[in-house]
Coordinates of C-alpha atoms in Angstrom, one line a residue:
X70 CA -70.4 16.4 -81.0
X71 CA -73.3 15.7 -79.1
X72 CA -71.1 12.5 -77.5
X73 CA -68.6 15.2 -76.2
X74 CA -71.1 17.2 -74.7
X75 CA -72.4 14.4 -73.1
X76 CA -68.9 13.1 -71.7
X77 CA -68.1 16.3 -70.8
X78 CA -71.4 17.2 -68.5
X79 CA -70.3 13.5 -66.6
X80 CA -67.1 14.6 -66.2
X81 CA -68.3 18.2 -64.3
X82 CA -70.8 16.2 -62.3
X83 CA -67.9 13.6 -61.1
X84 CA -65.6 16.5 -60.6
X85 CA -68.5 18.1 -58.6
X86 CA -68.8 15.1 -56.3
X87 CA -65.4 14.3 -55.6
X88 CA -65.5 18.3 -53.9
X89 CA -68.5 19.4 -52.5
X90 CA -68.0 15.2 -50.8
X91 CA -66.0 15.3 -48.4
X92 CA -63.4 12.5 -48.7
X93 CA -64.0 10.0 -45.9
X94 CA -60.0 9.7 -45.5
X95 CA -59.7 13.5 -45.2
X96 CA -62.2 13.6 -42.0
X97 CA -61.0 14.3 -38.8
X98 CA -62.4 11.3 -36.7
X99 CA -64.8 11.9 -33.8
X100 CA -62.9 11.4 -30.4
X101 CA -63.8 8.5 -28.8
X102 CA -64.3 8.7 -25.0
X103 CA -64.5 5.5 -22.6
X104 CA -67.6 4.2 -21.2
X105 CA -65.8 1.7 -18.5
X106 CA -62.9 3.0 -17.0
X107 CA -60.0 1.2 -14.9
X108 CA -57.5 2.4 -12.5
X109 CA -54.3 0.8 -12.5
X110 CA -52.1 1.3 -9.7
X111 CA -49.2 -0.5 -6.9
X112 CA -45.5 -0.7 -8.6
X113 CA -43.6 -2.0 -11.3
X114 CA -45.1 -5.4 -11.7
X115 CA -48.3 -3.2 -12.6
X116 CA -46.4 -1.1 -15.1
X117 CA -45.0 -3.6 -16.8
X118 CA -41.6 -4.9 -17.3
X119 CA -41.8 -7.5 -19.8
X120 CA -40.6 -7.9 -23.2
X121 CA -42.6 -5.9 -25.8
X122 CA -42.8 -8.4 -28.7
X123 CA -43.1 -6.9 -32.7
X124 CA -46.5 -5.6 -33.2
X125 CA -47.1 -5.1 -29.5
X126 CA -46.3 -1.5 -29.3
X127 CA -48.6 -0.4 -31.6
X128 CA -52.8 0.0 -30.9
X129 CA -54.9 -3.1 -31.0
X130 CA -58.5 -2.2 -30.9
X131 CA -60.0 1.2 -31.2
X132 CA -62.1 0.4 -28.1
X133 CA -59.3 0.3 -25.6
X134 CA -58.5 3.7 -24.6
X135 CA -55.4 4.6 -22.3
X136 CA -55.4 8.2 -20.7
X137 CA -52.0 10.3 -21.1
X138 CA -50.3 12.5 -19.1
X139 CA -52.1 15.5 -20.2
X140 CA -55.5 14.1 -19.5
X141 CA -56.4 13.5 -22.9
X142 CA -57.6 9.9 -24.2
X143 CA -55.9 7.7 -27.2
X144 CA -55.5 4.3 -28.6
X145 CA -54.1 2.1 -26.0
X146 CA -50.7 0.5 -26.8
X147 CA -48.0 -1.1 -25.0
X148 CA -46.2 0.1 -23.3
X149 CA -48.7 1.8 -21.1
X150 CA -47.0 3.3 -18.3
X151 CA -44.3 5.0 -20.7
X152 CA -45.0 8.1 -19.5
X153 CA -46.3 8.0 -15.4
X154 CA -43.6 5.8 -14.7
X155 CA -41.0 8.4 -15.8
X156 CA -37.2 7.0 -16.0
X157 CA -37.9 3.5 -16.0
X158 CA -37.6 0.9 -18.5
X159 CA -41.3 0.0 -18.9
X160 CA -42.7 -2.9 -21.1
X161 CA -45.5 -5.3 -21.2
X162 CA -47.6 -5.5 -17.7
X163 CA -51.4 -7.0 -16.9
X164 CA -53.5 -3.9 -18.3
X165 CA -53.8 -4.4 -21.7
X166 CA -54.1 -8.1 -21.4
X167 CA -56.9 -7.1 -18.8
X168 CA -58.6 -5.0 -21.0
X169 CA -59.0 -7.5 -24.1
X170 CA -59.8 -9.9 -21.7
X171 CA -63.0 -8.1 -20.4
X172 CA -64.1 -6.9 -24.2
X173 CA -63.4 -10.7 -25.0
X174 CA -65.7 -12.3 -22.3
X175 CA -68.0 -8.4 -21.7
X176 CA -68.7 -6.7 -24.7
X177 CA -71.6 -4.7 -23.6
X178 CA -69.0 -2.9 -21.1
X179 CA -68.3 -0.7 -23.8
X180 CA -65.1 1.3 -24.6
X181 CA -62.4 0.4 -22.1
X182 CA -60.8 3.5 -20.5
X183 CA -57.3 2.7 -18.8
X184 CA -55.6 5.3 -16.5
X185 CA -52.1 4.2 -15.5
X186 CA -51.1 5.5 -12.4
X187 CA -48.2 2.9 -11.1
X188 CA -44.9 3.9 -10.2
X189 CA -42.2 1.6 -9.8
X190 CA -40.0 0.9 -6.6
X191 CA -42.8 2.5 -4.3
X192 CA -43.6 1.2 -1.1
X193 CA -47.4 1.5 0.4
X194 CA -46.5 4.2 3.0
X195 CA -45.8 6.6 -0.2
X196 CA -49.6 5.7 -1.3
X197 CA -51.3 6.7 1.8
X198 CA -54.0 9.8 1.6
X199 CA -52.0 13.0 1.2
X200 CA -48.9 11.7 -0.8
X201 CA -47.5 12.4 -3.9
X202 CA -48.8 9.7 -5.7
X203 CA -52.1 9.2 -4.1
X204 CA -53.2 13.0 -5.0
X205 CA -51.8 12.1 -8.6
X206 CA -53.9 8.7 -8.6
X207 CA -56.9 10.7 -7.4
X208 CA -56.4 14.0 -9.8
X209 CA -56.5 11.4 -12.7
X210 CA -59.2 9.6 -11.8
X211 CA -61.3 12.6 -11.1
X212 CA -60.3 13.7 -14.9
X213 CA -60.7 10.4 -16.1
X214 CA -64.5 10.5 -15.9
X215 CA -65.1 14.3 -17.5
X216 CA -66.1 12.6 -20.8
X217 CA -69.3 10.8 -19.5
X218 CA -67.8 7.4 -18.6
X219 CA -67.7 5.4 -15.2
X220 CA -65.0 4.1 -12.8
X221 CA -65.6 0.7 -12.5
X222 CA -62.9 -0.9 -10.7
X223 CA -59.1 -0.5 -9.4
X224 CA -56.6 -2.9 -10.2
X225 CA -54.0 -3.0 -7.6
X226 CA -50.8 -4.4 -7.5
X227 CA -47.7 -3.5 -5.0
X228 CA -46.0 -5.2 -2.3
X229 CA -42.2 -6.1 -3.1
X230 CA -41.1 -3.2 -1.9
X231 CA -42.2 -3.8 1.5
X232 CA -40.8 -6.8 1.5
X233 CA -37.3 -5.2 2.2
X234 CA -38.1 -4.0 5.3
X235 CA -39.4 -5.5 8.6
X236 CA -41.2 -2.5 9.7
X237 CA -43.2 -1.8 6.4
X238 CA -43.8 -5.4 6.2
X239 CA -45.5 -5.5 9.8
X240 CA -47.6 -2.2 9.2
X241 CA -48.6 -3.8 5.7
X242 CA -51.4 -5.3 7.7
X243 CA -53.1 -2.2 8.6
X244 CA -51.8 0.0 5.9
X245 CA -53.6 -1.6 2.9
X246 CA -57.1 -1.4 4.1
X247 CA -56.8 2.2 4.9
X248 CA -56.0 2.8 1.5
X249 CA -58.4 1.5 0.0
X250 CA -61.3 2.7 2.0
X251 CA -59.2 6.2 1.6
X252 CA -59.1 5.5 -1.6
X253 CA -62.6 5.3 -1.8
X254 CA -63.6 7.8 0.3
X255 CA -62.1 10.3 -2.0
X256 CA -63.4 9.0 -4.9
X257 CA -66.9 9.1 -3.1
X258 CA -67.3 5.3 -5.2
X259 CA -68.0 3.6 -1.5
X260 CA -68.5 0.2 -2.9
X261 CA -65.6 0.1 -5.6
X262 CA -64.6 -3.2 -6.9
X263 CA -60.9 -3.5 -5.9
X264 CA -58.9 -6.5 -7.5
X265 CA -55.3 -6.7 -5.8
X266 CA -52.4 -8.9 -6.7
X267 CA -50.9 -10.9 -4.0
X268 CA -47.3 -10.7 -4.3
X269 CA -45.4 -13.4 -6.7
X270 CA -41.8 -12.4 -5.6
X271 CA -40.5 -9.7 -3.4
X272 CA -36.8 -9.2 -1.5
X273 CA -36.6 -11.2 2.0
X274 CA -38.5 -14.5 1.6
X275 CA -39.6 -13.9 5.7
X276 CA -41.2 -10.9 5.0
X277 CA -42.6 -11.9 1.7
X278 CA -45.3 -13.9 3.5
X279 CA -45.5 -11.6 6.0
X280 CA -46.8 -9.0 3.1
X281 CA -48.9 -11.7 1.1
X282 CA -50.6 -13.0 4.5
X283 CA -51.7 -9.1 4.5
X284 CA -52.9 -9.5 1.3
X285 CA -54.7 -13.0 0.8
X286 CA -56.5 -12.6 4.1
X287 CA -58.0 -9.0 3.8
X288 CA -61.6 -9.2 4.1
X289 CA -63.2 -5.8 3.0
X290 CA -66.2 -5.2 1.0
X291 CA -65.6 -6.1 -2.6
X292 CA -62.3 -6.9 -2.4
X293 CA -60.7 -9.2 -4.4
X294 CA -57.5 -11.1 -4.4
X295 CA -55.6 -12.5 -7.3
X296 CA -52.4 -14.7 -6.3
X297 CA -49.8 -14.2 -8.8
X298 CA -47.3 -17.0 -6.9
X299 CA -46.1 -19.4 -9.6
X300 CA -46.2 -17.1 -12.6
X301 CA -43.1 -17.3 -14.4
X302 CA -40.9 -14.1 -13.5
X303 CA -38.0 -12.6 -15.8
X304 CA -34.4 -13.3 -15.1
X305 CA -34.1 -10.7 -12.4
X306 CA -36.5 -12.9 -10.0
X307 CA -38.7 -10.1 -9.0
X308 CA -40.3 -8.6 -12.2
X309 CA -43.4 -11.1 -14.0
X310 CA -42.3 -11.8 -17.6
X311 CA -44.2 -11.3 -20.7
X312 CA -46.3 -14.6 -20.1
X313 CA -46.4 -14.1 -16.8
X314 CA -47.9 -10.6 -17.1
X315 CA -50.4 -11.5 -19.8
X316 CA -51.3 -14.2 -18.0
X317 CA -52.0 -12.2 -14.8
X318 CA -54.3 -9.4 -16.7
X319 CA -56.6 -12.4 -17.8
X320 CA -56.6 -13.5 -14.1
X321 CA -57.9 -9.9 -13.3
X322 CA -60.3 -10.0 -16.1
X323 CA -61.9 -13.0 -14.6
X324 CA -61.7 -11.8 -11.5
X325 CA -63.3 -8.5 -11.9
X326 CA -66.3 -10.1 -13.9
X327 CA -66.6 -12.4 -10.7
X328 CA -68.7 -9.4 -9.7
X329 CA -71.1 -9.4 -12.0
X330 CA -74.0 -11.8 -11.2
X331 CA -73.7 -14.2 -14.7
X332 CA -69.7 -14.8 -13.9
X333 CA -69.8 -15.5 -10.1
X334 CA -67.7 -19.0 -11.0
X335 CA -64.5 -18.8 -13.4
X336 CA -62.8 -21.6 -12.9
X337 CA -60.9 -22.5 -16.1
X338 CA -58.0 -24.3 -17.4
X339 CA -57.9 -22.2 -20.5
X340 CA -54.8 -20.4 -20.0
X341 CA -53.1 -23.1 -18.5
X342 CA -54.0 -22.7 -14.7
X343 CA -56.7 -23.2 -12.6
X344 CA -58.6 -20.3 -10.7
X345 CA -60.7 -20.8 -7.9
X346 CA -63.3 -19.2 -6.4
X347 CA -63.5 -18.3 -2.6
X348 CA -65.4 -15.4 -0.2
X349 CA -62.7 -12.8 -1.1
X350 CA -60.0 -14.2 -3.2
X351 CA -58.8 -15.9 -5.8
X352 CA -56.1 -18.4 -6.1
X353 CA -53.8 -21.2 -8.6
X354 CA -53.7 -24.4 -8.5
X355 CA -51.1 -25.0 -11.0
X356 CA -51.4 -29.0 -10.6
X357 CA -55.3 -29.7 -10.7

């Protein structure tokens, strides 16, 4: 009898544990909030449009946040411009590839906070101060940092549309900087890191250098080129495949640490090209 007791006063105190405890599954989990955060803007070779592979889709690591449509922060997953680039088929671009990159080589830049912001088939004109899409860029940027964390840089990549006419191509030139210092302006961040993409395809072959000249030979205050010529594009010619886009985000990963004092040289035959380092740009040299 006294055994029962016993087994029966264990039993109460286990019961008694399992519900005043609260059940660690049962929590709700503390948001997490970024502490870096990324802008991620230009057209659809920024959004994405390559293959998204099984297991792609889904979140990779907890600290790489992505912020929605309704301002709100979550897992980042693939693909990320699903819902700014409404009514396109979106799929794997450079940002998350980016992102791992950074967290790979960085640690101690914390969460990750990526705000998607490109728009495919847009030309530079519908960026400038006062559009659509630049008081959308700037509206989620400004929300982007209510949690606590920092804008640290704007990846940048647009171009092809230009490339289909003369005009836009000439005013490319003088367009792009304005932007940016705009851009910047607003954002009151005077000395933003900037990474931009120099074009890897585009419509009229003339005006495609015309529009990557633009690019490879801006000189403004930390701005930096990455020259995506040469990376392998999907069947349509003018969109970077999965590789290729991957490949690109860890170009911009480099890149942007290039701005940090203990990465100022990144040259690297690790992902199968080599990157080298000049005043304001970065560039392949697929046979060295």
């Amino acid at each position: 009898m006294r055994n029962i007791k016993t087994f029966n006063m264990f039993f109460s105190l286990v019961f008694l544990v399992f519900i005043v405890l609260p059940n660690p599954s049962m929590m709700a989990q503390e948001p997490k909030f970024p502490d870096s955060i990324f802008l991620l803007a230009g057209q659809s070779n920024m959004a994405g449009r390559g293959v998204i592979m099984p297991g792609q889709a889904t979140p990779s690591s907890p600290n790489i946040l992505q912020l929605g449509l309704n301002h709100t922060w979550f897992e980042a997953h693939e693909p990320l411009h699903k819902e700014v680039d409404e009514g396109k088929r979106c799929g794997i671009g450079p940002g998350m590839s980016f992102a791992k990159t950074v967290l790979a080589m960085e640690p101690n830049m914390g969460v990750i906070g990526l705000v998607p912001c490109a728009r495919g088939g847009t030309g530079l004109k519908q960026w400038a101060r006062g559009s659509k899409l630049y008081d959308n860029l700037l509206q989620r940027a400004h929300a982007s940092t209510k949690s606590g964390g920092k804008i640290k840089g704007l990846l940048w990549f647009q171009g092809e549309t230009d490339t289909n006419s003369t005009e836009d191509a000439l005013l490319y030139e003088t367009r792009l900087p304005k932007f940016f210092n705009d851009l910047r302006d607003d954002l009151h961040l005077p000395d933003l890191p900037i990474v931009q993409v120099a074009l890897a395809s585009g419509y009229h072959s003339d005006l495609i250098t015309t529009v990557r000249q633009a690019q490879l030979f801006l000189c403004l205050k930390n701005v930096r080129t990455v020259d995506a010529w040469g990376l392998p594009l999907g069947l349509d010619g003018l969109h970077l495949n999965t590789e290729g886009a991957v490949r690109l985000g860890q170009m911009l990963a480099h890149t942007f640490l290039s701005f940090r004092p203990k990465h100022k040289w990144v040259g690297s035959r690790k992902f199968g090209y080599r990157i080298f380092y000049s005043t304001t740009m970065y560039f392949i040299n697929k046979n060295s």
